[in-house]
Each structure stands twice: as structure tokens, then as C-alpha cells.
Coordinates of C-alpha atoms in Angstrom, one line a residue:
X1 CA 0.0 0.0 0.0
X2 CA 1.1 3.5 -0.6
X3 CA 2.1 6.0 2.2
X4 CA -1.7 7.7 1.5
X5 CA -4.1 5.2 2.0
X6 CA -7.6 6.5 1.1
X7 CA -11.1 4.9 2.7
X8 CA -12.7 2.6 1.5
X9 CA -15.8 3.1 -0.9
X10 CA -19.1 1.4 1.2
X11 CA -20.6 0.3 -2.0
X12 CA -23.5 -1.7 -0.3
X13 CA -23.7 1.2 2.4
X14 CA -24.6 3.2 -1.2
X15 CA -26.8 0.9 -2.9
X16 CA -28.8 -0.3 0.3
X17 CA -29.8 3.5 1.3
X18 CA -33.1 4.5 -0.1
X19 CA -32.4 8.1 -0.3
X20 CA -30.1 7.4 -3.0
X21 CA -32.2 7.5 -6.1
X22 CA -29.8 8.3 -8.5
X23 CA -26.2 6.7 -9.4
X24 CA -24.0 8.1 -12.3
X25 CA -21.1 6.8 -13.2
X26 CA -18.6 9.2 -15.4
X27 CA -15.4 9.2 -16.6
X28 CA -13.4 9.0 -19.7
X29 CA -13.7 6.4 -22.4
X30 CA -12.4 2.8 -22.2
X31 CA -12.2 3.0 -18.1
X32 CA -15.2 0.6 -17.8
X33 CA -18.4 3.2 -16.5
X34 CA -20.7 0.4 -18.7
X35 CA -19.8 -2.4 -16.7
X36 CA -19.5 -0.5 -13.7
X37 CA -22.8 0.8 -14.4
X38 CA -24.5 -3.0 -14.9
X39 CA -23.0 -4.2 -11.9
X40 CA -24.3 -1.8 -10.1
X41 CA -27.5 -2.3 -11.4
X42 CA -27.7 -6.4 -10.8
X43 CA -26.0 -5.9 -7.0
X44 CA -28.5 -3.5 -6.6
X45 CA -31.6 -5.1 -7.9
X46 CA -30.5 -8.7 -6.3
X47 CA -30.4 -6.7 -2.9
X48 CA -33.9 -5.8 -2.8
X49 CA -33.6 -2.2 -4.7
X50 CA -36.0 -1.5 -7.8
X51 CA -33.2 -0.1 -10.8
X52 CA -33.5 1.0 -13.9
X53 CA -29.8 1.0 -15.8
X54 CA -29.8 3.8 -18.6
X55 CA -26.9 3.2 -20.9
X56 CA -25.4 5.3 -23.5
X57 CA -22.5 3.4 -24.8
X58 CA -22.7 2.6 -28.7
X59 CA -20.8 -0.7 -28.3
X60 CA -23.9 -2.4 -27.0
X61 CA -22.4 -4.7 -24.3
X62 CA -24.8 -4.0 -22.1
X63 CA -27.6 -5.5 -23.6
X64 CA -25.1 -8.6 -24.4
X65 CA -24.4 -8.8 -20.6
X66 CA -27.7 -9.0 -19.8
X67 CA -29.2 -11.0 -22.0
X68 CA -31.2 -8.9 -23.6
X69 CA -31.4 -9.1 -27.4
X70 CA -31.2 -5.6 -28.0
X71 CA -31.7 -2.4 -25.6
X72 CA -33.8 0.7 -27.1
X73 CA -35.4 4.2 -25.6
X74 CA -38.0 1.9 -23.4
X75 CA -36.5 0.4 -20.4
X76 CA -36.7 -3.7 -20.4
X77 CA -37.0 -6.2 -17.6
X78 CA -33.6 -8.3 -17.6
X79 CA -34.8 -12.0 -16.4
X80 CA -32.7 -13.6 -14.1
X81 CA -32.1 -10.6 -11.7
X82 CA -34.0 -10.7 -8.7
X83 CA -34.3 -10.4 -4.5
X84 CA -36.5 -9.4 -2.1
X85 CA -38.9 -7.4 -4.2
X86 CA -35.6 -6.2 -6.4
X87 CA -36.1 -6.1 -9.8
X88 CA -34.1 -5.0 -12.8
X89 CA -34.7 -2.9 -16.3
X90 CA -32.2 -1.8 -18.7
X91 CA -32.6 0.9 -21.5
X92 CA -30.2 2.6 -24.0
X93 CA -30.3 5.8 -25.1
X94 CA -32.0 6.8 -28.3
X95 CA -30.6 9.9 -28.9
X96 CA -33.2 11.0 -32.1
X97 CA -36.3 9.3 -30.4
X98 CA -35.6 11.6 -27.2
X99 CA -35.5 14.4 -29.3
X100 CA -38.2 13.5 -30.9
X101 CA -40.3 12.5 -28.1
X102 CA -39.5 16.5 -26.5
X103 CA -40.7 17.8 -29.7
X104 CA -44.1 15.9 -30.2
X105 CA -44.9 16.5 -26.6
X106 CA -44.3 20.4 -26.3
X107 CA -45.2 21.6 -30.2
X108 CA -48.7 20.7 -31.3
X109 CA -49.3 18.4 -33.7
X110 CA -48.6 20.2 -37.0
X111 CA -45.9 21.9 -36.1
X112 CA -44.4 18.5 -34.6
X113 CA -45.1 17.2 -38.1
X114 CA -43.1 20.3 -39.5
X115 CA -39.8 19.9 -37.3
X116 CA -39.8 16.0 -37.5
X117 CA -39.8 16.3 -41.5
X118 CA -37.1 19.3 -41.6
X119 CA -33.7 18.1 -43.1
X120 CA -32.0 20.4 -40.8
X121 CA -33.6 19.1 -37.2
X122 CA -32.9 15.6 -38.7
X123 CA -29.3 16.5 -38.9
X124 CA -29.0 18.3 -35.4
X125 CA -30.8 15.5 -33.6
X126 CA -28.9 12.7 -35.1
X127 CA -25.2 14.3 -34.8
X128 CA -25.1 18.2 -33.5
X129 CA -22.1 18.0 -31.3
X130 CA -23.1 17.9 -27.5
X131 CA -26.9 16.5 -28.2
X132 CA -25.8 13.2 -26.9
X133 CA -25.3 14.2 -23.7
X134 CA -27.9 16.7 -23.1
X135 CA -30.6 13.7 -24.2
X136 CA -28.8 11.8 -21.7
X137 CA -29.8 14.6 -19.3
X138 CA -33.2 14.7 -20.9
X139 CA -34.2 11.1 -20.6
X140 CA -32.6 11.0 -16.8
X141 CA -34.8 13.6 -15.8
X142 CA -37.9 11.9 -17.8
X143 CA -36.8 8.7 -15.7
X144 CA -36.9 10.6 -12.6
X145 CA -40.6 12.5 -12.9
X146 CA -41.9 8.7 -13.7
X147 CA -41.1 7.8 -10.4
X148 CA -41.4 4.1 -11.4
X149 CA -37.8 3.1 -10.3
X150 CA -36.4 4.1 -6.7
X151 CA -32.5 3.7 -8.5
X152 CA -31.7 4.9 -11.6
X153 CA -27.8 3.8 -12.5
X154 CA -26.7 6.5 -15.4
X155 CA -23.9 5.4 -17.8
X156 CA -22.6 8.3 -19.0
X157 CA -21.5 9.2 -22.7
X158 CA -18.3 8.1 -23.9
X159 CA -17.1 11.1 -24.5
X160 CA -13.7 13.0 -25.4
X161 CA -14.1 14.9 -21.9
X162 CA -15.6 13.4 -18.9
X163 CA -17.0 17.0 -18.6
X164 CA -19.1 17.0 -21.4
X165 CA -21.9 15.1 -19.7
X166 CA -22.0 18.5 -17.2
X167 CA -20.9 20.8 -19.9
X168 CA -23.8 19.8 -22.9
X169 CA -26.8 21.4 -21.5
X170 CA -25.2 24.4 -21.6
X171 CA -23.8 24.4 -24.2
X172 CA -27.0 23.6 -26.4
X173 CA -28.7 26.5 -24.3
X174 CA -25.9 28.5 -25.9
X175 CA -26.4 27.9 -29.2
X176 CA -30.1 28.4 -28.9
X177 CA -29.6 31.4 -27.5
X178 CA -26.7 32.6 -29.6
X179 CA -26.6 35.6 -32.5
X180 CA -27.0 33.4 -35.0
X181 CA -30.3 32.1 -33.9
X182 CA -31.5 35.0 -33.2
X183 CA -30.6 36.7 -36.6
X184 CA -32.2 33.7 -38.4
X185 CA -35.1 34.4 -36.1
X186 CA -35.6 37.6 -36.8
X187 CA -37.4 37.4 -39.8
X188 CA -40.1 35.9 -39.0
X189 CA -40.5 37.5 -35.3
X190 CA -41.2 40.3 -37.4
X191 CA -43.7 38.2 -39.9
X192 CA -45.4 38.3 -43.2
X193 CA -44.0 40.8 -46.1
X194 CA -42.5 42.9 -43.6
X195 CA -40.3 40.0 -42.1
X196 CA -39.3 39.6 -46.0
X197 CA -38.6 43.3 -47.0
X198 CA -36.6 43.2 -43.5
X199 CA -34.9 40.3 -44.8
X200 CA -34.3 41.3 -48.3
X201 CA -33.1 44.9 -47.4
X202 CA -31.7 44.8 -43.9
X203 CA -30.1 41.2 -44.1
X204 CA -29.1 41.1 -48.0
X205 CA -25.8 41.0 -47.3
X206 CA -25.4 38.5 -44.5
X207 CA -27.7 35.8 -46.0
X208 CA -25.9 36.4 -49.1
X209 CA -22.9 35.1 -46.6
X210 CA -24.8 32.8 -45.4
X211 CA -25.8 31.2 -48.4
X212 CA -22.6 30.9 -50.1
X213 CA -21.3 29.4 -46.8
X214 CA -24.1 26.7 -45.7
X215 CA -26.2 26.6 -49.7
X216 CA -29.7 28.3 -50.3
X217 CA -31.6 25.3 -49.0
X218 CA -29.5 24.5 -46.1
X219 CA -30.3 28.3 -45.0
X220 CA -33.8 28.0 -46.1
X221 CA -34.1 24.5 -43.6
X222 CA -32.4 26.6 -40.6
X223 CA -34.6 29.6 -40.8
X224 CA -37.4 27.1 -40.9
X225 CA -36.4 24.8 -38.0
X226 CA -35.9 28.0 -36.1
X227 CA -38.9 29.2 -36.9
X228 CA -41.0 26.3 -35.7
X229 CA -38.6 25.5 -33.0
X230 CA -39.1 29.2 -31.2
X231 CA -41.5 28.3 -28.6
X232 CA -40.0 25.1 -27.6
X233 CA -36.4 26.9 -26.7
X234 CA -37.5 28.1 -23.2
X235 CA -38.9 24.5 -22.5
X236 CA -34.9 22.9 -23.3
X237 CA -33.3 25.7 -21.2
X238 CA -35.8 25.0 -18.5
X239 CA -35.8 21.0 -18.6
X240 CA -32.0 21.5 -18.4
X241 CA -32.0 23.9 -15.8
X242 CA -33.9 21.1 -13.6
X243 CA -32.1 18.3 -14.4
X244 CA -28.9 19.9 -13.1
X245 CA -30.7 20.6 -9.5
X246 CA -31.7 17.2 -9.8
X247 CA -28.0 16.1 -10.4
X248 CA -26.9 18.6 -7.3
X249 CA -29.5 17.0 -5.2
X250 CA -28.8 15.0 -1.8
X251 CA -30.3 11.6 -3.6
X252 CA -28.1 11.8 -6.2
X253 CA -24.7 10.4 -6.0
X254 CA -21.8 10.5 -8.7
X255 CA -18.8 7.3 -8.9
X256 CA -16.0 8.3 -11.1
X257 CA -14.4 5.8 -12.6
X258 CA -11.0 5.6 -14.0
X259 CA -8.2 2.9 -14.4
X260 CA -4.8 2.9 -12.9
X261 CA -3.2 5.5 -15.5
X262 CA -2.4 8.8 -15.7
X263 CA -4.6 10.2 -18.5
X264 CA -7.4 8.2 -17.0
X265 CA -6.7 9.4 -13.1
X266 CA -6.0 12.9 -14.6
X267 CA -9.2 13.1 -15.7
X268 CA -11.2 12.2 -12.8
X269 CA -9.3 14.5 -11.2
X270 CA -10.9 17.5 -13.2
X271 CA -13.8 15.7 -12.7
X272 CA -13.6 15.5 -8.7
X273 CA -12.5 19.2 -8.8
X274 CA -15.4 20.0 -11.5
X275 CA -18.5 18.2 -9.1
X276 CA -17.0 20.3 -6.3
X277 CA -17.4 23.5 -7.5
X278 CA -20.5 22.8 -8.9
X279 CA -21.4 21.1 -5.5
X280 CA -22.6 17.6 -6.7
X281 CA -22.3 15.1 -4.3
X282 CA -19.2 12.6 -4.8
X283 CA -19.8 9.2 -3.6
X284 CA -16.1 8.4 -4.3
X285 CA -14.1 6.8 -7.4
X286 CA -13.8 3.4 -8.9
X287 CA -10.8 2.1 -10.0
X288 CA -11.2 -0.5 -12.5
X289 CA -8.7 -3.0 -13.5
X290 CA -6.0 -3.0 -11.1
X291 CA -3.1 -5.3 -11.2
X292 CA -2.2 -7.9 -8.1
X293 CA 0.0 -10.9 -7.0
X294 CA -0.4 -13.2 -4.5
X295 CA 3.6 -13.4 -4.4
X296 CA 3.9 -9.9 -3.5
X297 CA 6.7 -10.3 -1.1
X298 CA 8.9 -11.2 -4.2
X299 CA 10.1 -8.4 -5.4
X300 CA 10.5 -7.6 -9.0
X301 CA 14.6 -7.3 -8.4
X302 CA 14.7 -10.4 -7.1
X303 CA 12.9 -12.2 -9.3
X304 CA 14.9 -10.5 -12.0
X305 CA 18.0 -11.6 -10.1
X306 CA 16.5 -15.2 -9.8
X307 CA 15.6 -15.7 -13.2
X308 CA 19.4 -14.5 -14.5
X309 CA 21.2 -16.8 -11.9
X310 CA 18.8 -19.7 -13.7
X311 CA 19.6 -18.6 -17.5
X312 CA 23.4 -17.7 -16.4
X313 CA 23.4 -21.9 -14.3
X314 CA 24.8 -19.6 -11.5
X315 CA 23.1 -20.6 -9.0
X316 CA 26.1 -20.9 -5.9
X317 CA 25.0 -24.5 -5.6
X318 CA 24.9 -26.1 -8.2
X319 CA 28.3 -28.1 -7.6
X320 CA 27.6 -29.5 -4.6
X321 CA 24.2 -29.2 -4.8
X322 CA 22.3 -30.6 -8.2
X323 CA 25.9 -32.2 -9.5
X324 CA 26.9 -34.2 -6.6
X325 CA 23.3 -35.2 -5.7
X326 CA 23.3 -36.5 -9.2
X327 CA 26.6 -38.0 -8.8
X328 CA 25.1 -39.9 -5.8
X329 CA 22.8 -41.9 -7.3
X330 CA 25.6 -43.6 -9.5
X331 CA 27.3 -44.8 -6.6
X332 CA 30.7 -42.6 -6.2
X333 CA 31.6 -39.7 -4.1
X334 CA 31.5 -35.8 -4.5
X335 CA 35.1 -36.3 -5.5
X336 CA 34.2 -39.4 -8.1
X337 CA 35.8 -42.2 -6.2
X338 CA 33.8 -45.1 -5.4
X339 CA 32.4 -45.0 -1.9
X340 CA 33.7 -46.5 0.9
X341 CA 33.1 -50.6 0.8
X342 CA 32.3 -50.4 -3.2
X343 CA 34.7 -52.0 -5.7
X344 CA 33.6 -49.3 -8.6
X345 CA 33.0 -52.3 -11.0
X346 CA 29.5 -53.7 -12.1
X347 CA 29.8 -57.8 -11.3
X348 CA 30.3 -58.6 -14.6
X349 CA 33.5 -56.7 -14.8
X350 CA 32.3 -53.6 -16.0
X351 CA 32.6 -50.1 -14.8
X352 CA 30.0 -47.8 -13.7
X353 CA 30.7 -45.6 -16.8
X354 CA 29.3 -48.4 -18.8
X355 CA 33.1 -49.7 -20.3
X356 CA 34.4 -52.8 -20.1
X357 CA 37.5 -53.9 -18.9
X358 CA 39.1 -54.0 -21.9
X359 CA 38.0 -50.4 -22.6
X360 CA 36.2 -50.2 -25.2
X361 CA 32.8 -48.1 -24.3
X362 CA 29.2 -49.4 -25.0
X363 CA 29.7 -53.1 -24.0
X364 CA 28.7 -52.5 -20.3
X365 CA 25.4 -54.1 -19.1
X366 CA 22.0 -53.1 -20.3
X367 CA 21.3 -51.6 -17.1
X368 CA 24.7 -49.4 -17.0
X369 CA 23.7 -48.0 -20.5
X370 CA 20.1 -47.0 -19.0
X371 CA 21.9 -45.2 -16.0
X372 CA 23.5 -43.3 -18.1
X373 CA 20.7 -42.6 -20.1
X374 CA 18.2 -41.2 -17.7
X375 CA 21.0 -39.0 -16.1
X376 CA 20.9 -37.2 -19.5
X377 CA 17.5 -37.1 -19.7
X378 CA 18.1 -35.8 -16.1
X379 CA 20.1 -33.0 -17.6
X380 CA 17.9 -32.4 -20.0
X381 CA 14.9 -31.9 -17.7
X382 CA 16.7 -29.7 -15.1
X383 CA 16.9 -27.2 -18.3
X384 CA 13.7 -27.5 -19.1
X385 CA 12.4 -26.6 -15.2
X386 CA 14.9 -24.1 -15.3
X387 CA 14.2 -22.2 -18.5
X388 CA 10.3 -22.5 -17.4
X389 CA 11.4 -21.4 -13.7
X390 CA 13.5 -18.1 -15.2
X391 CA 10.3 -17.2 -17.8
X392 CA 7.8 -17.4 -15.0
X393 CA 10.2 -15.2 -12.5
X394 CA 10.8 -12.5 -15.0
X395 CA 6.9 -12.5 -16.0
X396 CA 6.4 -11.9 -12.8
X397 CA 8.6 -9.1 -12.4
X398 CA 6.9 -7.4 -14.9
X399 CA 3.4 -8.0 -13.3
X400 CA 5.7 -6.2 -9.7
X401 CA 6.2 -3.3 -11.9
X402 CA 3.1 -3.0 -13.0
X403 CA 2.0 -3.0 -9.7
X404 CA 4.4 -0.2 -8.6
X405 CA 3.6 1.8 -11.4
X406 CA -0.4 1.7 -11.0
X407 CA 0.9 2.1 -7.0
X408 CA 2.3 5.3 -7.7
X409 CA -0.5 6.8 -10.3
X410 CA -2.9 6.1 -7.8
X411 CA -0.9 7.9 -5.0
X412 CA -0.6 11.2 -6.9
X413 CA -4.0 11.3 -7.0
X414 CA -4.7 10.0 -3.5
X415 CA -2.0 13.0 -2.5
X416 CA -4.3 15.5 -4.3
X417 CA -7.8 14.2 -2.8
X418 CA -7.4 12.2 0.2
X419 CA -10.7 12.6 0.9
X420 CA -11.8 10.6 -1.7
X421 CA -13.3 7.1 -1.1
X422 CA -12.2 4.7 -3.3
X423 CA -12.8 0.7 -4.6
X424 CA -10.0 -0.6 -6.5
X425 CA -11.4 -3.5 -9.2
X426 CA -9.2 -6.3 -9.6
X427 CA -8.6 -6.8 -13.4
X428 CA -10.4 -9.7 -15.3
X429 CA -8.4 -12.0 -18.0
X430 CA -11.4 -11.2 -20.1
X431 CA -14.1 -8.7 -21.2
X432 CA -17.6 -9.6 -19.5
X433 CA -20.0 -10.9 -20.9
X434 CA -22.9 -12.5 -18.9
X435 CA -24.4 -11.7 -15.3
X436 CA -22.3 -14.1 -13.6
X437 CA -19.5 -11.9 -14.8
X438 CA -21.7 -8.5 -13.4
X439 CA -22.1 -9.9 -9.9
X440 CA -18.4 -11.0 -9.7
X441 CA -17.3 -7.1 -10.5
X442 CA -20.4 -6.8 -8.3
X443 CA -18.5 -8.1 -5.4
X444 CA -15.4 -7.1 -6.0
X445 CA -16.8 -3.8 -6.4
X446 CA -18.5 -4.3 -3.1
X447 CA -15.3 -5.5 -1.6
X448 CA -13.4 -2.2 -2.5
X449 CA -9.8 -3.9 -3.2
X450 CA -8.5 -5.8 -5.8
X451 CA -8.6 -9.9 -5.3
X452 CA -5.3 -10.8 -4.3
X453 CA -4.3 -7.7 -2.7

């Protein structure tokens, strides 16, 4: 253990308290937040809570995990999962079908119709940067007002920035509020031929501008969408606005997770710093797949030191040790005289080095030839053990360093927020893949230190 020791994450303590209502798990990509997430969920579900695990990550191993044949915008019962009155759902986010939904149920119906069709909306809501993560926000708070789940477990995008998740809603609210909306919505504020004389003669240049830049009909979608759009742009603003008090809330508690390097640490250290200031309640962080030996007390120098002395045959004993136990068995002493009371000749004249007594070699006795034989073979298997031993030491003298390394990562951050709680994930051979593979990261979760360590 390092010389900062941080406490322990009370994952149960977390799940089992009915205030909590909402879990989200953030971080940047390829740390693990979607198995994190599921795991959560099952432990969670199997211990009596009622969880609904909303997943945004476009590899789909979620739904794979759980045995679902594919996830969509409606959360699913997962079969299987089950205690005490638990019970689990999964969903993944649809990031055009939340859209959609907000539009058909705050614009009546023709002017739904009207948005839904325009090329332009079609293109924001499948791929404007940021509208992934605000429709993350969108559908948590939709989850919430249902109130039919008393845990939600929130994957969080996998984005560039662990910030985005926080950053999006704002950032949309920026654009709809920005100059360039509001100049496209201009025209038809004003309305009717005076919205088009203002056009033509106040704005000839800049849609000229425009035009060249985005094409006549790209323009002519925008001014359309904005149009139709106007009275809905309060309602985002305000739906966002709530679901960041939600997110600030006392029931609301946020796991960052990271793995035992620095970009990945790094990060959730903006992020720590980030749900401070904005005072969001930190549950603590998870440290997925973290290196351990049982055979920690062997160093990685030693083994190192070990595995030469094998390669190098110089280990101090080997004279006196393997050689003259060897010798031993063939009936002489260290020194290769026969042993006291032994004549050093087989009883039909032949030497124990399988020669006659005329000399000439190979006309010993069958059984003097075999001797001989196996203590070659002997020979040959001692390298053999001996290769194997040195490949195994030095393997595991990379897996030490490893160690030392992830040691060290984790104790720069530890020395930056000690207060942080933290559970340290023991890393798998393989990816998951089942539920049996959730409640094992389940436990280990629950544990808060890697196996082995």
C-alpha cells in the first residue's frame, strides 16, 4: 500500500440507502463506467432495490451482458435478476427518439409534423455535437418524474471529456440562444411581407454570406427549423436547468471511474475538482482494472536476479548441490571415487561408466547403459524446469512493476484528494460478458480492493 491510504468506498452502504435515487457513473472512455454501471444495477436489484440502468454506450455490451437481445429508448425487464422485491430494467439511449419525443410533446401536432420532417432538425438531432449528452440529461430527468424506479444507474456518454456530460446542457442552451439564432429568427419574429422586406433589405448581405457558406436550401431548412422550434427553446433551457438541480440534489450520488493510469486518473481528477465547485455530491471513485499478485513479497529485483542466476546456471550450488546429488545416485563420491566398501565395478567386470574392462565403451550391461541414459535425460529436464522457472520469475517481475507503477498513479492522486473514497477493481483476464460476470465485478466492487491484494 502506498504512504496515503484512502477509505474505502461502502458500495452496499450506497446501494442499500433508499435516499439514494440516482447513481451516475462518469469518466473518460475505455475505463469501464458500462460495466461499472450494470454491476451496479444487478447488485443492486439482487439486494432488494427496484433499478432501472440507462446506458449510453454505442458498443452495446450491455444489452449482451444482460441478455437482452437488443436495448432501445423503453427500459426492459432483464430475467434472471431478482431479491427481495428487487427487480431489474435496462434501457439505451436513443438519442433521435428523445428528441423526438421532446418535440411531439411540447409543439402541437402540426408543427411536430413540421420539425420532425425538416432536413435540418434531422441532422441536429442525429449528430449536432453535445446533443448526446444533453438527451442523456433529458431522458434521466424523464426517468426521474416517472417515479417508477427508486434507483436509476446512469452510464454516462463516452465522451472525449468526462466533462461533457455536465458541460452539454449548456452548451445547447448556448447555441439556442446565440446571435445566429437569433438573426435567423428575426425574420419571422417580425412576420409576413414585412419580415421579407426586413430580410431582403436589412439582411441582404449577410444571408448572401450565409448562403454561399451553408447553400440556399441549407439556410432556407435553418430559418425554418428556427422558426417552428421558437416556442419550444424556453422549455430545453428549463428542462436542463432542472435536471442539473436534480443532479446537485442530496439523492443523487456520482462514482467516477478511472483505471490505474495517468490520462485516465488525470481526468477524474478535473472531474472531482469539477462536481466540487459545482457542488454535486461525490460518492467516491472506482478504479477498475487493477493489477495484483499473490507473491507480492517477491520483489521484481529479485525475481529479475532469480531468473538470471537460472539462465546464467549460477546458482552458488549447483556443484555441490544438483551435481553431486546427481553423482550420488551412481554410486561414487563428490570427489568421483567409489564410496567407501564399493569395488567401482558392475559384477560382470564392468565399470559404472558403462566400459568394459578391456576399454572399449558401450559393451557394459543393459542396465549401466540406462543409467547413463536417464542422467541425460536428467540433464535435459533440469533445463527444461529451469528455462520454465526463469520465464515465470521474470513474467512476474513485470506484473511487480506494473503493480508499482499503477501504486504510484494512484498515490498522486490520493495525494491530491485524500478525501476521496475509493474501490479498486481487480482486473479480469477477459471482457464480460454474462451476469455471472456482473455480480463477480459486483462483489469485487462491493469488496473495495482488488482480489489478491
Amino acid at each position: 500500500m502506498g504512504l496515503d491510504t484512502p477509505p474505502v468506498l461502502a458500495v452496499d452502504a450506497l446501494l442499500d440507502d433508499p435516499k439514494t435515487r440516482i447513481i451516475v457513473c462518469c469518466g473518460s472512455g475505455g475505463v469501464g463506467k458500462t460495466t461499472t454501471a450494470a454491476a451496479l444495477g444487478v447488485r443492486a436489484a439482487e439486494r432488494g432495490r427496484k433499478v432501472v440502468v440507462l446506458t449510453i454506450d454505442p458498443a452495446r455490451r450491455l444489452a449482451q451482458s444482460m441478455g437482452i437481445a437488443s436495448l432501445d429508448n423503453t427500459p426492459r425487464r432483464v430475467a434472471g435478476v431478482s431479491g427481495d422485491g428487487g427487480e431489474l430494467h435496462a434501457m439505451m439511449l436513443d438519442m433521435k427518439r428523445t428528441f423526438d419525443e421532446i418535440v411531439e410533446a411540447h409543439a402541437d401536432g402540426e408543427r411536430a409534423r413540421a420539425i420532425l420532417a425538416n432536413p435540418f432538425y434531422q441532422s441536429l438531432s442525429a449528430g449536432f455535437a453535445g446533443t448526446q449528452e444533453y438527451m442523456a440529461m433529458e431522458k434521466l430527468g424523464q426517468l426521474r418524474a416517472r417515479d417508477d424506479w427508486d434507483l436509476i444507474v446512469v452510464d454516462t456518454p463516452p465522451s472525449r471529456s468526462a466533462l461533457d456530460f455536465l458541460d452539454a446542457p449548456k452548451r445547447l442552451g448556448s447555441f439556442l440562444d446565440g446571435k445566429f439564432i437569433r438573426v435567423l429568427m428575426a425574420p419571422a419574429k417580425v412576420g409576413g411581407r414585412a419580415g421579407m422586406k426586413f430580410l431582403n433589405v436589412g439582411m441582404s448581405l449577410m444571408t448572401g454570406t450565409l448562403s454561399k457558406l451553408m447553400g440556399a436550401s441549407l439556410l432556407k431548412d435553418v430559418q425554418t427549423f428556427v422558426a417552428a422550434m421558437d416556442t419550444m427553446f424556453g422549455g430545453f433551457r428549463t428542462r436542463a436547468d432542472a435536471t442539473f438541480r436534480l443532479l446537485q440534489a442530496p439523492g443523487t450520488a456520482f462514482l467516477v471511474v478511472a483505471a490505474p493510469e495517468p490520462d485516465a486518473l488525470r481526468e477524474a481528477a478535473y472531474f472531482v475538482e469539477r462536481l466540487a465547485a459545482e457542488r454535486m455530491p461525490l460518492a467516491g471513485l472506482v478504479l477498475n482494472r487493477v493489477h495484483s499478485s499473490d507473491a507480492g513479497q517477491l520483489s521484481a529485483e529479485r525475481a529479475l536476479a532469480a531468473a538470471e542466476n537460472l539462465e546464467d546456471a549460477g546458482i552458488v550450488d549447483q556443484e555441490s548441490g544438483k551435481a553431486g546429488l546427481r553423482d550420488s545416485d551412481t554410486g561414487t563420491t563428490e570427489t568421483g571415487t567409489p564410496e567407501k566398501g564399493t569395488t567401482g565395478t558392475s559384477d560382470t567386470g564392468t565399470s559404472e561408466t558403462g566400459t568394459s574392462d578391456t576399454g572399449i565403451p558401450g559393451t557394459g550391461s543393459p542396465s549401466a547403459d540406462a543409467d547413463a541414459a536417464d542422467a541425460d535425460d536428467a540433464d535435459v529436464d533440469d533445463a527444461d524446469v529451469d528455462e520454465i522457472t526463469a520465464g515465470l520469475l521474470r513474467l512476474h517481475a513485470e506484473r511487480m512493476q506494473v503493480i508499482a507503477r499503477e501504486q504510484r498513479t494512484r498515490d498522486r492522486f490520493t495525494s491530491l484528494h485524500p478525501e476521496v473514497a475509493v474501490a479498486e477493481v481487480a482486473a479480469l483476464p477477459g471482457d464480460v460478458h454474462d451476469l455471472a460476470g456482473l455480480r463477480a465485478i459486483g462483489e469485487r466492487l462491493a469488496t473495495g480492493v482488488p482480489a489478491g491484494a
